[in-house]
Structure formats: C-alpha cells, structure tokens
Tab-separated table of C-alpha atoms in Angstrom:
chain	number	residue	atom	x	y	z
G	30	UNK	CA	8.878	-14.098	-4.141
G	31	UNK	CA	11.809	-15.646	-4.435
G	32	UNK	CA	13.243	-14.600	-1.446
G	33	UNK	CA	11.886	-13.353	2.217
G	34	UNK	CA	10.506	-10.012	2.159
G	35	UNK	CA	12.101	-7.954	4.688
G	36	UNK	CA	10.513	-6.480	7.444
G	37	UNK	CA	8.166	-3.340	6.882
G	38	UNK	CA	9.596	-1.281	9.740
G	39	UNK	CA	13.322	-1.120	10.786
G	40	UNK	CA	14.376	-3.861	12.636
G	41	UNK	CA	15.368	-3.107	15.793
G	42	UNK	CA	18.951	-3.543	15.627
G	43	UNK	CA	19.344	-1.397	12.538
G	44	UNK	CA	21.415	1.829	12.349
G	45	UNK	CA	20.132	5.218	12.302
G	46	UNK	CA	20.415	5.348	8.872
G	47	UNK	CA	18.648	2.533	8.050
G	48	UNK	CA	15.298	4.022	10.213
G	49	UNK	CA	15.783	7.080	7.935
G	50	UNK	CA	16.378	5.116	4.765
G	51	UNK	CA	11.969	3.551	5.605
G	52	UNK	CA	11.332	7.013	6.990
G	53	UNK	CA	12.216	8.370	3.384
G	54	UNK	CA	10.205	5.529	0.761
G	55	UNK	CA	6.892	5.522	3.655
G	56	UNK	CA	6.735	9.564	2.971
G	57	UNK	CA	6.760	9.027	-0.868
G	58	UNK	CA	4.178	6.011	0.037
G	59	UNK	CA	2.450	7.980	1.991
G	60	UNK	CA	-0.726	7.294	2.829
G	61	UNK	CA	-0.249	3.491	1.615
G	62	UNK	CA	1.786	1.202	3.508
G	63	UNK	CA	5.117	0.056	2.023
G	64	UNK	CA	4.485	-2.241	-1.194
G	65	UNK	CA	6.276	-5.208	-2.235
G	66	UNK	CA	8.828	-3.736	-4.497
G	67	UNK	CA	9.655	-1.672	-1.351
G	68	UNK	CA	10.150	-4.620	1.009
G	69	UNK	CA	12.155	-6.532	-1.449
G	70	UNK	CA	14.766	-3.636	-1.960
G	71	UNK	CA	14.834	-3.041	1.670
G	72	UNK	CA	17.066	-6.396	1.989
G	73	UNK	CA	19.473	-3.360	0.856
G	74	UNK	CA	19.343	-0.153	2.567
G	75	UNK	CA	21.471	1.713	0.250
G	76	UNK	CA	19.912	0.700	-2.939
G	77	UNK	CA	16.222	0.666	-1.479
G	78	UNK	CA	17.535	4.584	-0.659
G	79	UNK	CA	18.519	5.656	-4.330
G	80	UNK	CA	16.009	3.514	-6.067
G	81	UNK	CA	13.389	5.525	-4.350
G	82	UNK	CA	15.022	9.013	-5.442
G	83	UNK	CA	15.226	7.760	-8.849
G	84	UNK	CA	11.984	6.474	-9.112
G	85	UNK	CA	10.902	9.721	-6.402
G	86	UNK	CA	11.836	12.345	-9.127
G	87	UNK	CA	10.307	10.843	-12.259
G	88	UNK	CA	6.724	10.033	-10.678
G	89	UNK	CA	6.565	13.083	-8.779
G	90	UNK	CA	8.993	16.220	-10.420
G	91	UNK	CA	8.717	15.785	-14.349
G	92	UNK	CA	7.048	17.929	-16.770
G	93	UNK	CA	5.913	15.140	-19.233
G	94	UNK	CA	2.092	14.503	-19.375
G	95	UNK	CA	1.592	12.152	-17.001
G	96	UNK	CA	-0.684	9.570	-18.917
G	97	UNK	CA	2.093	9.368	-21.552
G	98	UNK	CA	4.874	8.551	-19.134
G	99	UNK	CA	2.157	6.094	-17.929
G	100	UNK	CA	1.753	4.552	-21.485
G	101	UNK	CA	5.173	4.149	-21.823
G	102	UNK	CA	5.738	2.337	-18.676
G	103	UNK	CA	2.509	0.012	-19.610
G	104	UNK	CA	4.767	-0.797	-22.912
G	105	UNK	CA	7.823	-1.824	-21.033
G	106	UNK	CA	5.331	-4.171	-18.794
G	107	UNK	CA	3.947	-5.281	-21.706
G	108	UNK	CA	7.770	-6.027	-24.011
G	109	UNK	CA	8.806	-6.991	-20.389
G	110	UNK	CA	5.920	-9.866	-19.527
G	111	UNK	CA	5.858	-7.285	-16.104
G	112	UNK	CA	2.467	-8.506	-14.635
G	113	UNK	CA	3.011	-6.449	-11.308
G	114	UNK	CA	4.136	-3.271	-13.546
G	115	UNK	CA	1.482	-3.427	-15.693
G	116	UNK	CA	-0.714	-4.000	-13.327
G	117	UNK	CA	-0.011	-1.219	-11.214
G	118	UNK	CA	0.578	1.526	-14.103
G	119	UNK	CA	-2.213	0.666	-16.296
G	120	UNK	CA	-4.910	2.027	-14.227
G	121	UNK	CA	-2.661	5.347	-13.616
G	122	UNK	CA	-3.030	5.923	-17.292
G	123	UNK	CA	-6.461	5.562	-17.213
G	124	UNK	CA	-6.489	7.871	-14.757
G	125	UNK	CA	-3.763	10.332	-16.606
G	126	UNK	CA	-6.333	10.473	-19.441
G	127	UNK	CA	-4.986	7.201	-21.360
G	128	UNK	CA	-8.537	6.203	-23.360
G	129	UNK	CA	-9.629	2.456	-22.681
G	130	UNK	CA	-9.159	1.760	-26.122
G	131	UNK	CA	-5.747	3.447	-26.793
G	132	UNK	CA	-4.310	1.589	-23.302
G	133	UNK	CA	-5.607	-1.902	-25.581
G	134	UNK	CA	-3.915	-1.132	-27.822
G	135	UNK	CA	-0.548	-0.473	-25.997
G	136	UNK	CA	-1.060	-4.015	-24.481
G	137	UNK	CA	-1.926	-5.819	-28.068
G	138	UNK	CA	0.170	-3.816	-30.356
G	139	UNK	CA	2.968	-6.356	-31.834
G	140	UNK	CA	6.406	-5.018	-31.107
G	141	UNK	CA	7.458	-2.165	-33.804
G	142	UNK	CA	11.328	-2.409	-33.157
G	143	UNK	CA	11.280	-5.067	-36.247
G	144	UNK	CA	10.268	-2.331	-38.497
G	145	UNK	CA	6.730	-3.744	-38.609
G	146	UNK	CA	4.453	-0.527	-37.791
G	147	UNK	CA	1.447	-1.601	-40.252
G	148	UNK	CA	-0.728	-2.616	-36.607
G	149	UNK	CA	0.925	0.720	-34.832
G	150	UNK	CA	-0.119	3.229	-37.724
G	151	UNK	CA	-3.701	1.702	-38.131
G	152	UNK	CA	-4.546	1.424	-34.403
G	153	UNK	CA	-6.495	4.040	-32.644
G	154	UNK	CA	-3.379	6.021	-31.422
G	155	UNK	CA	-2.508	9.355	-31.679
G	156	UNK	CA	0.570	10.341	-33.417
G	157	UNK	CA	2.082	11.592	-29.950
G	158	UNK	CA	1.106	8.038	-28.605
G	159	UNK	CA	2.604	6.058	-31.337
G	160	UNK	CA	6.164	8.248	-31.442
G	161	UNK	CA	5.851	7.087	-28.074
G	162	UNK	CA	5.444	3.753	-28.410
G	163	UNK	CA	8.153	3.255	-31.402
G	164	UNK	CA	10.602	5.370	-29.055
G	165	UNK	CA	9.315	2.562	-26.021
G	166	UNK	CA	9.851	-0.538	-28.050
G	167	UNK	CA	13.281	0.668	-29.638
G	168	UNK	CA	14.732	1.498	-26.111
G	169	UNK	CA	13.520	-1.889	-24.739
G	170	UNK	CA	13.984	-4.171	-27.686
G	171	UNK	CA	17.353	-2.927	-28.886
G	172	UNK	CA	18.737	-0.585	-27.405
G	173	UNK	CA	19.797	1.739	-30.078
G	174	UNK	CA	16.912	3.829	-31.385
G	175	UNK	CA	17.492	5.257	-34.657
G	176	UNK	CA	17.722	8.272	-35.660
G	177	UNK	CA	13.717	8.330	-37.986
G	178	UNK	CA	12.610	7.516	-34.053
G	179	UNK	CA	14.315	9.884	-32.365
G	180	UNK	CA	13.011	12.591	-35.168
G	181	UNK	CA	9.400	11.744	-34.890
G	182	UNK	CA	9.278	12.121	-31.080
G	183	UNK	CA	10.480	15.564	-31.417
G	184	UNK	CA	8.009	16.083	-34.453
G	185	UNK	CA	5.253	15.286	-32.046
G	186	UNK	CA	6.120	17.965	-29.990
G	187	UNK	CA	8.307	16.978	-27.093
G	188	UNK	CA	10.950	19.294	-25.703
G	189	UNK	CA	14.355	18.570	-24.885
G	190	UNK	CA	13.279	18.383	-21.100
G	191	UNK	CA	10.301	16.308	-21.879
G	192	UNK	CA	12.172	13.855	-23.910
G	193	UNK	CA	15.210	13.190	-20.782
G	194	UNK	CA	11.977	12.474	-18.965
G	195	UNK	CA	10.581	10.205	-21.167
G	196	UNK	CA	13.770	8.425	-22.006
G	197	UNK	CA	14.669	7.937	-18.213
G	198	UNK	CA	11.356	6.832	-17.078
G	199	UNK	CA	11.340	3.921	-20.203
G	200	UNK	CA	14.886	3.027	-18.955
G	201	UNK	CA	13.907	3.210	-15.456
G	202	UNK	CA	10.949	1.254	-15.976
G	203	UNK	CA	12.801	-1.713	-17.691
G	204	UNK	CA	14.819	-1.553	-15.003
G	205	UNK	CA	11.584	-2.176	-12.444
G	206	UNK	CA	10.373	-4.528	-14.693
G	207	UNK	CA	13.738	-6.856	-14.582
G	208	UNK	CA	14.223	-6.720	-10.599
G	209	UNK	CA	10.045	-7.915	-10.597
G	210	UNK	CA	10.436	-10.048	-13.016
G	211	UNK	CA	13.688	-11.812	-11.694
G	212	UNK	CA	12.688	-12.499	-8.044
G	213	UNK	CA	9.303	-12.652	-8.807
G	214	UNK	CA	8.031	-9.884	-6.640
G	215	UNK	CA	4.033	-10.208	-5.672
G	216	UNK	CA	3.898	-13.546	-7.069
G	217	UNK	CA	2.475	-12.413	-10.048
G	218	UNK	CA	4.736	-14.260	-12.731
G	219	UNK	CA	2.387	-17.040	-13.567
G	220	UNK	CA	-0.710	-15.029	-13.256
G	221	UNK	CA	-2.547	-12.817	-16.612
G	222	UNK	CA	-2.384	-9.206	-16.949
G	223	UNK	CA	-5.545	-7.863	-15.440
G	224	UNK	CA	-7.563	-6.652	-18.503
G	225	UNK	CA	-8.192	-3.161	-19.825
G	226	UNK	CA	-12.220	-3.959	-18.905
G	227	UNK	CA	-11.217	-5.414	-15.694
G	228	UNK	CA	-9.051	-2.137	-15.185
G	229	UNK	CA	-11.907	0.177	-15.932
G	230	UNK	CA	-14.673	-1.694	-14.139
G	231	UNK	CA	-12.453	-1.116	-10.950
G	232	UNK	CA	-12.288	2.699	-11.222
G	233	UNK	CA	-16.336	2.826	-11.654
C-alpha cells in the first residue's frame, strides 16, 4: 500500500461520528473483520461513510442475479488489471452460479469495445452473459455504449430496474478498481490473478 493503513478501530481521539462511521462498514462486514479497502478509505471518514452505502445497496438491495452482477465486476477487474477485485469477486460468481468455464472465459475474452466479438460470440457464454459483457467492456473502455449494446441487453431480458443495477455496479466497480489499483491496496499489483482452477479448488 502506498500509504499507512489506518487503524481498524476508532482512534481514541476521534469524534462521535467517526466511531459511528466503523460502527456502520463492521455491520455490513459483519462477521469478517474490516478489509483493506476499508482501512484505506478510513484515512477519510466521510468518504469511507458513503462509499460503504454505495457499495452497501448494490451488494446487498438489488434485484439483478447475483452471479451476473458478479461477472460483470470480474470484467472490470479483468479491463482494469484489478488483482484484489478480481480476486475477491471471482469466487462470488462461482458461488452465484457463474460456471468455471464461463468465469474463463470472462478473464480471457479479448476486449469487445473494438468491435471485435468473433472470441465473445464463439465462447461458451450465454447470450445474457455476453450482452453483459459487451455492455461491461463498452462502459469501461469508452464510455459511451452504443445504442446495438444498449438494445441487446434489454433483448436478453433485463428490466429497466435490473439494468440501473447493472450499469451502477459496472461504474461502481471501475471505480473500486481505480482507488485499488492507484494506491495499491493489499499489495497485490505485481502479483497474478489467482486462476479459475485455483478459485474452484478453494471452494472444494
């Protein structure tokens, strides 16, 4: 990490509302101790605070199936070189019902924001998965999605509800990605993405 993590209770000097901003991210924690991304935050109350409604709402009070909003987060790791994001979220798609296989292929996929989609329409996918995964690499490559994109995610069956889920937890997600990425969080930036195998071996 690039910089000290702060401390993982309130130090003692802190105001009130700083002992309620930890009391509020160790509930959502709860029953794991406070993580990295928490402690490195923490050097700001206030944003530590909203980061953790934010990130609060879409893990915990969205519709969307929970091993696509999984997959799509594993894409921005992947577009993102996010070794802590991806290897956090992979094995929750696994365990959202994300197939070994389908999870390689979100890591090995080349990026489809080029127009290239010859790998992404051959690969073991489902159509839901690969709307996703266009919709993923247009938001985090550039920006704009266009308009065939936006069409083919509601083709494959996502509401309007489902689709402001999906579209804030991609941004959302690039946003983690960045802050990990920048300062380096759980000194994982020179390390490898653990592998899909290594991923499902651990869940045995």
């Amino acid at each position: 990490m690039r910089l000290p993590y702060a401390p993982s209770t309130p130090p003692a000097d802190a105001p009130a509302d700083t002992a309620d901003i930890y009391t509020r991210i160790a509930a959502r924690r709860n029953p794991r101790p406070l993580i990295p991304l928490d402690l490195s935050l923490l050097h700001s109350p206030p944003v530590a605070d909203g980061w953790n409604s934010f990130l609060g709402a879409i893990r915990s009070r969205t519709i969307v199936d929970s091993g696509i909003l999984e997959l799509a987060v594993c894409r921005v790791a992947v577009l993102n070189d996010a070794v802590y994001e991806w290897n956090a979220h992979a094995p929750l798609a696994l365990k959202g019902g994300i197939k070994p296989d389908e999870l390689h292929a979100c890591r090995s996929l080349s990026c489809t924001s080029d127009g290239d989609l010859a790998g992404l329409e051959s690969s073991v996918l489902t159509l839901q998965q690969r709307a996703v995964l266009r919709y993923t690499d247009q938001m985090t490559r550039s920006v704009k999605v266009q308009d065939e994109v936006f069409v083919q995610l509601q083709a494959a069956g996502f509401n309007d509800r489902e689709i402001v889920e999906l579209t804030t937890g991609i941004a959302g997600y690039n946003c983690v990605s960045r802050f990990l990425v920048a300062l380096d969080v759980g000194e994982n930036n020179d390390k490898e993405m653990k592998s899909v195998d290594e991923l499902v071996a651990a869940l045995k």
